[in-house]
Coordinates of C-alpha atoms and ligand atoms in Angstrom, one line a residue:
X1 CA 169.5 -76.4 85.4
X2 CA 165.8 -76.3 85.9
X3 CA 164.1 -73.7 83.7
X4 CA 162.3 -71.4 86.1
X5 CA 160.7 -69.1 83.5
X6 CA 157.0 -69.2 82.9
X7 CA 155.6 -70.0 79.5
X8 CA 153.9 -66.9 78.1
X9 CA 150.2 -66.8 77.4
X10 CA 149.1 -66.1 73.8
X11 CA 148.3 -62.7 72.5
X12 CA 146.6 -62.1 69.2
X13 CA 148.1 -59.3 67.1
X14 CA 146.5 -58.2 63.8
X15 CA 143.6 -59.9 62.0
X16 CA 141.7 -56.6 61.7
X17 CA 140.5 -55.9 58.1
X18 CA 143.0 -57.4 55.7
X19 CA 145.9 -57.3 58.2
X20 CA 147.7 -60.6 58.8
X21 CA 146.9 -62.2 62.1
X22 CA 149.9 -63.2 64.3
X23 CA 149.9 -65.0 67.6
X24 CA 152.6 -64.1 70.0
X25 CA 153.5 -66.2 73.1
X26 CA 152.7 -69.8 73.8
X27 CA 154.5 -72.0 71.3
X28 CA 154.0 -69.6 68.4
X29 CA 157.0 -68.7 66.2
X30 CA 159.0 -65.7 67.4
X31 CA 158.2 -62.7 65.3
X32 CA 160.6 -60.0 63.9
X33 CA 159.8 -56.3 64.3
X34 CA 161.3 -53.1 63.1
X35 CA 160.5 -49.5 63.4
X36 CA 159.8 -47.0 60.7
X37 CA 162.4 -44.3 60.7
X38 CA 160.7 -41.3 59.0
X39 CA 157.7 -39.2 59.5
X40 CA 154.5 -40.4 57.8
X41 CA 152.3 -37.2 57.6
X42 CA 153.1 -36.7 53.9
X43 CA 150.8 -39.7 53.0
X44 CA 147.8 -37.5 54.0
X45 CA 148.3 -35.3 50.9
X46 CA 150.3 -37.5 48.5
X47 CA 149.2 -40.8 47.0
X48 CA 152.7 -41.2 45.7
X49 CA 154.1 -40.9 49.3
X50 CA 151.6 -43.5 50.4
X51 CA 152.5 -45.9 47.6
X52 CA 156.1 -45.5 48.3
X53 CA 155.6 -46.5 52.0
X54 CA 153.4 -49.4 51.0
X55 CA 156.1 -50.6 48.6
X56 CA 158.8 -50.3 51.3
X57 CA 156.6 -52.2 53.7
X58 CA 156.2 -55.0 51.1
X59 CA 159.9 -55.2 50.7
X60 CA 160.4 -55.6 54.5
X61 CA 157.6 -58.2 54.5
X62 CA 159.6 -60.1 51.8
X63 CA 162.7 -60.0 53.9
X64 CA 160.9 -61.7 56.8
X65 CA 159.6 -58.7 58.8
X66 CA 156.4 -59.6 60.7
X67 CA 155.4 -56.3 62.3
X68 CA 156.4 -52.6 62.0
X69 CA 156.1 -49.9 64.6
X70 CA 155.5 -46.2 63.7
X71 CA 156.0 -43.2 66.0
X72 CA 152.7 -41.3 66.4
X73 CA 153.7 -38.0 67.9
X74 CA 150.6 -36.0 66.8
X75 CA 147.1 -36.3 65.4
X76 CA 148.2 -35.9 61.8
X77 CA 150.5 -39.0 62.2
X78 CA 147.6 -40.9 63.8
X79 CA 145.5 -40.2 60.7
X80 CA 148.4 -41.1 58.4
X81 CA 148.9 -44.4 60.2
X82 CA 145.2 -45.2 59.8
X83 CA 145.5 -44.6 56.1
X84 CA 148.6 -46.8 55.8
X85 CA 147.0 -49.6 57.9
X86 CA 144.1 -49.8 55.4
X87 CA 146.5 -50.4 52.5
X88 CA 148.8 -53.2 53.8
X89 CA 148.5 -56.7 55.3
X90 CA 151.5 -56.0 57.6
X91 CA 150.4 -55.6 61.2
X92 CA 151.3 -52.1 62.3
X93 CA 152.0 -50.7 65.8
X94 CA 151.3 -47.2 66.9
X95 CA 153.9 -45.9 69.3
X96 CA 152.3 -43.4 71.6
X97 CA 153.4 -41.4 74.5
X98 CA 151.1 -39.5 76.9
X99 CA 148.1 -38.6 74.7
X100 CA 145.4 -41.3 74.8
X101 CA 143.4 -39.6 72.1
X102 CA 146.1 -40.5 69.6
X103 CA 145.6 -44.1 70.5
X104 CA 141.9 -43.8 70.1
X105 CA 142.4 -42.2 66.6
X106 CA 144.8 -44.9 65.5
X107 CA 142.3 -47.6 66.6
X108 CA 139.8 -46.2 64.0
X109 CA 142.2 -47.7 61.4
X110 CA 143.4 -51.3 61.1
X111 CA 146.3 -50.8 63.6
X112 CA 147.2 -54.1 65.2
X113 CA 148.8 -52.9 68.4
X114 CA 149.3 -49.8 70.5
X115 CA 152.5 -49.3 72.4
X116 CA 151.6 -47.1 75.3
X117 CA 152.2 -47.2 79.1
X118 CA 149.2 -46.8 81.5
X119 CA 151.5 -44.7 83.7
X120 CA 152.1 -42.3 80.9
X121 CA 148.4 -41.8 80.1
X122 CA 147.4 -40.4 83.5
X123 CA 143.8 -40.7 84.7
X124 CA 142.3 -44.2 85.0
X125 CA 139.3 -43.3 82.8
X126 CA 141.7 -42.5 79.9
X127 CA 143.5 -45.8 80.3
X128 CA 140.1 -47.5 80.4
X129 CA 139.1 -45.7 77.2
X130 CA 142.1 -47.1 75.4
X131 CA 141.7 -50.6 76.8
X132 CA 138.0 -50.7 75.8
X133 CA 138.8 -49.4 72.3
X134 CA 141.4 -52.1 71.9
X135 CA 139.1 -54.8 73.2
X136 CA 136.3 -53.7 70.8
X137 CA 138.7 -53.6 67.8
X138 CA 140.7 -56.7 68.7
X139 CA 143.9 -54.8 68.9
X140 CA 146.7 -55.6 71.4
X141 CA 148.9 -53.3 73.5
X142 CA 152.5 -53.3 74.4
X143 CA 153.7 -51.8 77.6
X144 CA 157.2 -50.5 76.8
X145 CA 159.4 -49.7 79.8
X146 CA 162.9 -48.4 79.6
X147 CA 165.5 -47.2 82.2
X148 CA 164.7 -43.6 81.3
X149 CA 161.0 -43.9 82.2
X150 CA 160.9 -45.1 85.8
X151 CA 158.3 -43.7 88.2
X152 CA 159.6 -41.4 90.9
X153 CA 159.6 -43.9 93.7
X154 CA 161.5 -46.5 91.6
X155 CA 164.1 -43.9 90.6
X156 CA 164.6 -43.2 94.3
X157 CA 165.0 -46.9 95.1
X158 CA 167.5 -47.3 92.3
X159 CA 169.4 -44.2 93.4
X160 CA 169.6 -45.4 97.0
X161 CA 170.9 -48.7 95.8
X162 CA 167.9 -50.6 97.2
X163 CA 167.3 -52.2 93.8
X164 CA 169.2 -52.5 90.6
X165 CA 168.1 -50.8 87.4
X166 CA 167.2 -54.2 86.0
X167 CA 165.0 -54.8 89.0
X168 CA 163.6 -51.3 88.5
X169 CA 162.6 -52.2 85.0
X170 CA 160.9 -55.4 86.0
X171 CA 159.1 -53.7 88.9
X172 CA 157.9 -50.8 86.7
X173 CA 156.7 -53.3 84.1
X174 CA 154.8 -55.4 86.7
X175 CA 153.2 -52.2 88.0
X176 CA 152.0 -51.2 84.5
X177 CA 150.8 -54.7 83.8
X178 CA 148.8 -54.7 87.1
X179 CA 146.7 -51.8 85.7
X180 CA 145.6 -54.0 82.8
X181 CA 145.0 -56.9 85.1
X182 CA 142.6 -54.7 87.1
X183 CA 140.8 -53.9 83.9
X184 CA 140.6 -57.6 83.0
X185 CA 142.6 -57.1 79.8
X186 CA 145.1 -59.7 78.9
X187 CA 145.9 -59.0 75.3
X188 CA 149.2 -57.2 76.0
X189 CA 152.9 -57.7 75.8
X190 CA 155.7 -56.1 77.9
X191 CA 159.1 -54.9 76.9
X192 CA 161.9 -53.8 79.3
X193 CA 164.7 -52.3 77.5
X194 CA 168.1 -51.1 78.7
X195 CA 171.1 -50.1 76.6
X196 CA 173.3 -52.7 78.3
X197 CA 173.2 -56.4 77.6
X198 CA 173.3 -57.4 81.2
X199 CA 170.5 -55.2 82.4
X200 CA 168.3 -56.3 79.5
X201 CA 168.9 -60.0 80.4
X202 CA 168.5 -59.5 84.1
X203 CA 165.3 -57.5 83.7
X204 CA 163.7 -60.0 81.3
X205 CA 164.7 -63.0 83.4
X206 CA 163.3 -61.4 86.6
X207 CA 160.0 -60.6 84.9
X208 CA 159.7 -64.0 83.1
X209 CA 160.3 -65.9 86.4
X210 CA 157.1 -64.3 87.8
X211 CA 154.7 -63.5 85.0
X212 CA 153.4 -65.5 82.0
X213 CA 153.1 -62.3 79.9
X214 CA 154.7 -62.5 76.4
X215 CA 157.8 -60.4 76.1
X216 CA 159.0 -58.2 73.3
X217 CA 162.8 -58.2 73.7
X218 CA 165.2 -55.6 72.6
X219 CA 168.3 -53.6 73.6
X220 CA 167.4 -49.9 73.4
X221 CA 169.8 -47.3 71.9
X222 CA 172.0 -50.3 71.0
X223 CA 174.2 -48.2 68.8
X224 CA 175.5 -48.2 65.2
X225 CA 175.3 -51.3 63.0
X226 CA 178.2 -53.3 64.4
X227 CA 177.9 -52.4 68.1
X228 CA 174.2 -52.7 68.0
X229 CA 174.3 -56.1 66.4
X230 CA 176.8 -57.4 68.9
X231 CA 174.7 -56.2 71.9
X232 CA 171.4 -57.5 70.5
X233 CA 172.9 -60.9 69.5
X234 CA 174.4 -61.4 73.0
X235 CA 171.2 -60.4 74.8
X236 CA 168.8 -62.3 72.5
X237 CA 170.8 -65.5 72.2
X238 CA 170.9 -65.7 76.0
X239 CA 167.2 -65.0 76.5
X240 CA 165.9 -66.9 73.5
X241 CA 167.9 -70.0 74.6
X242 CA 166.1 -69.8 77.9
X243 CA 162.7 -69.6 76.1
X244 CA 162.3 -65.9 76.9
X245 CA 161.1 -63.6 74.1
X246 CA 158.0 -63.9 71.9
X247 CA 159.0 -61.1 69.5
X248 CA 162.3 -59.3 68.9
X249 CA 163.5 -56.0 67.5
X250 CA 167.2 -55.4 66.7
X251 CA 167.4 -51.7 67.3
X252 CA 170.1 -50.2 65.2
X253 CA 171.3 -46.7 64.0
X254 CA 170.8 -48.2 60.5
X255 CA 168.0 -49.1 58.1
X256 CA 164.9 -51.1 58.9
X257 CA 166.1 -53.6 56.3
X258 CA 169.3 -54.2 58.3
X259 CA 167.2 -54.6 61.5
X260 CA 165.1 -57.2 59.9
X261 CA 168.0 -59.1 58.3
X262 CA 169.8 -59.1 61.7
X263 CA 166.6 -60.4 63.5
X264 CA 166.3 -63.1 60.9
X265 CA 169.9 -64.2 61.2
X266 CA 169.7 -64.3 65.0
X267 CA 166.5 -66.4 65.0
X268 CA 168.0 -68.8 62.3
X269 CA 171.2 -69.3 64.2
X270 CA 169.3 -69.9 67.4
X271 CA 167.4 -72.6 65.5
X272 CA 164.1 -70.7 65.9
X273 CA 163.4 -69.8 62.3
X274 CA 163.7 -72.4 59.5
X275 CA 163.9 -72.2 55.8
X276 CA 164.8 -69.2 53.6
X277 CA 168.1 -68.5 51.9
X278 CA 171.3 -68.8 54.0
X279 CA 174.2 -66.8 52.5
X280 CA 177.8 -67.9 53.3
X281 CA 180.5 -65.7 51.9
X282 CA 184.2 -65.5 52.4
X283 CA 185.8 -62.4 53.9
X284 CA 188.0 -61.9 50.7
X285 CA 191.8 -61.8 50.7
X286 CA 194.7 -61.2 48.4
X287 CA 193.8 -64.4 46.4
X288 CA 190.4 -63.1 45.4
X289 CA 189.5 -63.0 41.7
X290 CA 186.0 -61.9 42.3
X291 CA 184.3 -59.0 44.0
X292 CA 182.7 -60.9 46.9
X293 CA 181.7 -57.7 48.8
X294 CA 180.1 -56.1 45.8
X295 CA 178.2 -59.3 44.8
X296 CA 176.9 -59.8 48.4
X297 CA 175.8 -56.1 48.6
X298 CA 174.0 -56.4 45.2
X299 CA 172.3 -59.8 46.0
X300 CA 171.7 -59.9 49.7
X301 CA 168.2 -58.4 49.7
X302 CA 167.0 -60.4 46.7
X303 CA 168.4 -63.6 48.1
X304 CA 166.9 -63.1 51.6
X305 CA 163.5 -62.3 50.1
X306 CA 163.3 -65.6 48.3
X307 CA 161.1 -68.4 49.6
X308 CA 163.6 -71.1 48.7
X309 CA 165.2 -73.2 51.4
X310 CA 168.8 -73.2 50.2
X311 CA 172.4 -72.2 51.0
X312 CA 174.3 -69.9 48.6
X313 CA 178.1 -69.6 48.7
X314 CA 179.9 -66.5 47.5
X315 CA 183.7 -67.1 47.5
X316 CA 186.6 -65.0 46.3
X317 CA 188.7 -67.6 44.6
X318 CA 188.9 -71.1 43.3
X319 CA 191.5 -72.2 45.9
X320 CA 188.8 -72.4 48.6
X321 CA 185.6 -71.6 46.6
X322 CA 183.9 -74.8 45.4
X323 CA 185.6 -76.9 48.1
X324 CA 184.6 -74.8 51.1
X325 CA 181.2 -74.1 49.4
X326 CA 180.7 -77.8 48.7
X327 CA 177.6 -78.1 50.9
X328 CA 176.0 -75.0 49.2
X329 CA 173.2 -75.6 46.8
X330 CA 174.5 -72.8 44.6
X331 CA 177.8 -71.0 44.7
X332 CA 179.8 -68.5 42.8
X333 CA 183.6 -67.8 42.9
X334 CA 186.4 -66.1 41.0
X335 CA 189.0 -68.1 39.0
X336 CA 191.6 -65.7 37.4
X337 CA 189.8 -63.9 34.6
X338 CA 186.8 -66.1 34.9
X339 CA 183.9 -66.6 37.2
X340 CA 182.7 -70.1 38.1
X341 CA 179.2 -71.1 39.2
X342 CA 178.9 -74.4 41.1
X343 CA 176.2 -76.6 42.6
X344 CA 177.1 -78.8 45.6
X345 CA 180.8 -78.3 44.7
X346 CA 180.4 -79.2 41.0
X347 CA 181.2 -76.5 38.5
X348 CA 178.2 -76.0 36.2
X349 CA 179.1 -72.7 34.5
X350 CA 182.4 -70.9 33.5
X351 CA 182.0 -67.3 32.5
X352 CA 185.0 -65.8 30.7
X353 CA 185.4 -62.1 29.8
X354 CA 188.3 -59.7 29.8
X355 CA 186.3 -56.6 30.6
X356 CA 185.6 -56.8 34.3
X357 CA 182.4 -54.9 34.2
X358 CA 180.9 -57.1 31.5
X359 CA 182.3 -60.2 33.3
X360 CA 180.4 -59.0 36.5
X361 CA 177.2 -58.4 34.5
X362 CA 177.4 -61.8 32.7
X363 CA 178.1 -63.5 36.0
X364 CA 175.0 -61.9 37.6
X365 CA 172.9 -63.2 34.6
X366 CA 174.2 -66.7 34.8
X367 CA 173.9 -66.8 38.6
X368 CA 170.2 -65.7 38.3
X369 CA 169.5 -68.4 35.7
X370 CA 171.0 -71.1 37.9
X371 CA 169.2 -69.7 41.0
X372 CA 165.8 -69.8 39.3
X373 CA 166.4 -73.4 38.2
X374 CA 166.7 -74.6 41.8
Ligands
SF4_1 S1 187.9 -68.0 49.4 FE1 189.8 -67.3 48.4 S2 189.6 -65.1 48.3 FE2 188.1 -65.8 49.8 S3 189.1 -65.6 51.8 FE3 189.4 -67.7 51.0 S4 191.3 -67.7 50.0 FE4 190.7 -65.6 50.2

């Protein structure tokens, strides 16, 4: 079938001060975003609070996160975001509703992008003030439309059944984008989010068939970890396979770490992100002689933060361990009262110990040594 979707133009995000510069759209790699889940005002009066946020941002960066959005509901948050943006290389996004002055304040810092909708700001001169400040600073904008923020006339059309909600999303986004076109500003992305997979797909397809504007894709209010993952995976794999989506956010009622890991797994499995550590692990069953779940929980973040391009297998027992994990560069499995470490299916270490706690600690030490030798 002929691909009828337009290739998105490029938008530059970041590159202000020490902030990493990203390019979204065109043939650029697809970036992973998450959203900060706490208030940030404490950083205004506490160096410790600021250091703690910077360290958490670094951890997310290590996991593969490219960009982080922060809610900016008031001026104190805008000031706090400026402060954070001057202490990290991570491109940060200010999420603003209604008050254009918050956007202007954020742009005094090194904020990479503003998420704001022209329709929310009100008067044209306020929209122009934000656009001019972004232009001057080199910051980008994201128009973020969702099914709860339709203008009145579109709500009516949807209610009368004249258009679907997905068409309503695409029409609203096109209208908002039109305002920036009139101001001759093209450094913006668009997102159209619904909480259903079908509406998210339909809206993004409808928009991408008409406009070469890079899309931030996401399913909004996707739900808790499992439900949210399923919805985002279905929507993203469909859209990404069609070449739609320049940046993604897996929205979960869970931690930013889980959102980033999920985004990375989706891109890797869609063949859109190469390298890094791939973890394969067995579900565990009655044959297990090794706490696979505990090991994976303990090691997941560390492994996924490594720059190595390897596969690691974590298997419960020797029956299927080294055999099923043969293609893994490094593997670990239980074998009765022992733990085995193997490379490409060949056993390289056997750790024996009766005390299970000491066995687990010794296995971790041996595993780290073998990992570092790769
Ligand atoms: S590797 Fe062993 S413990 Fe894990 S699921 Fe397979 S048989 Fe069960």
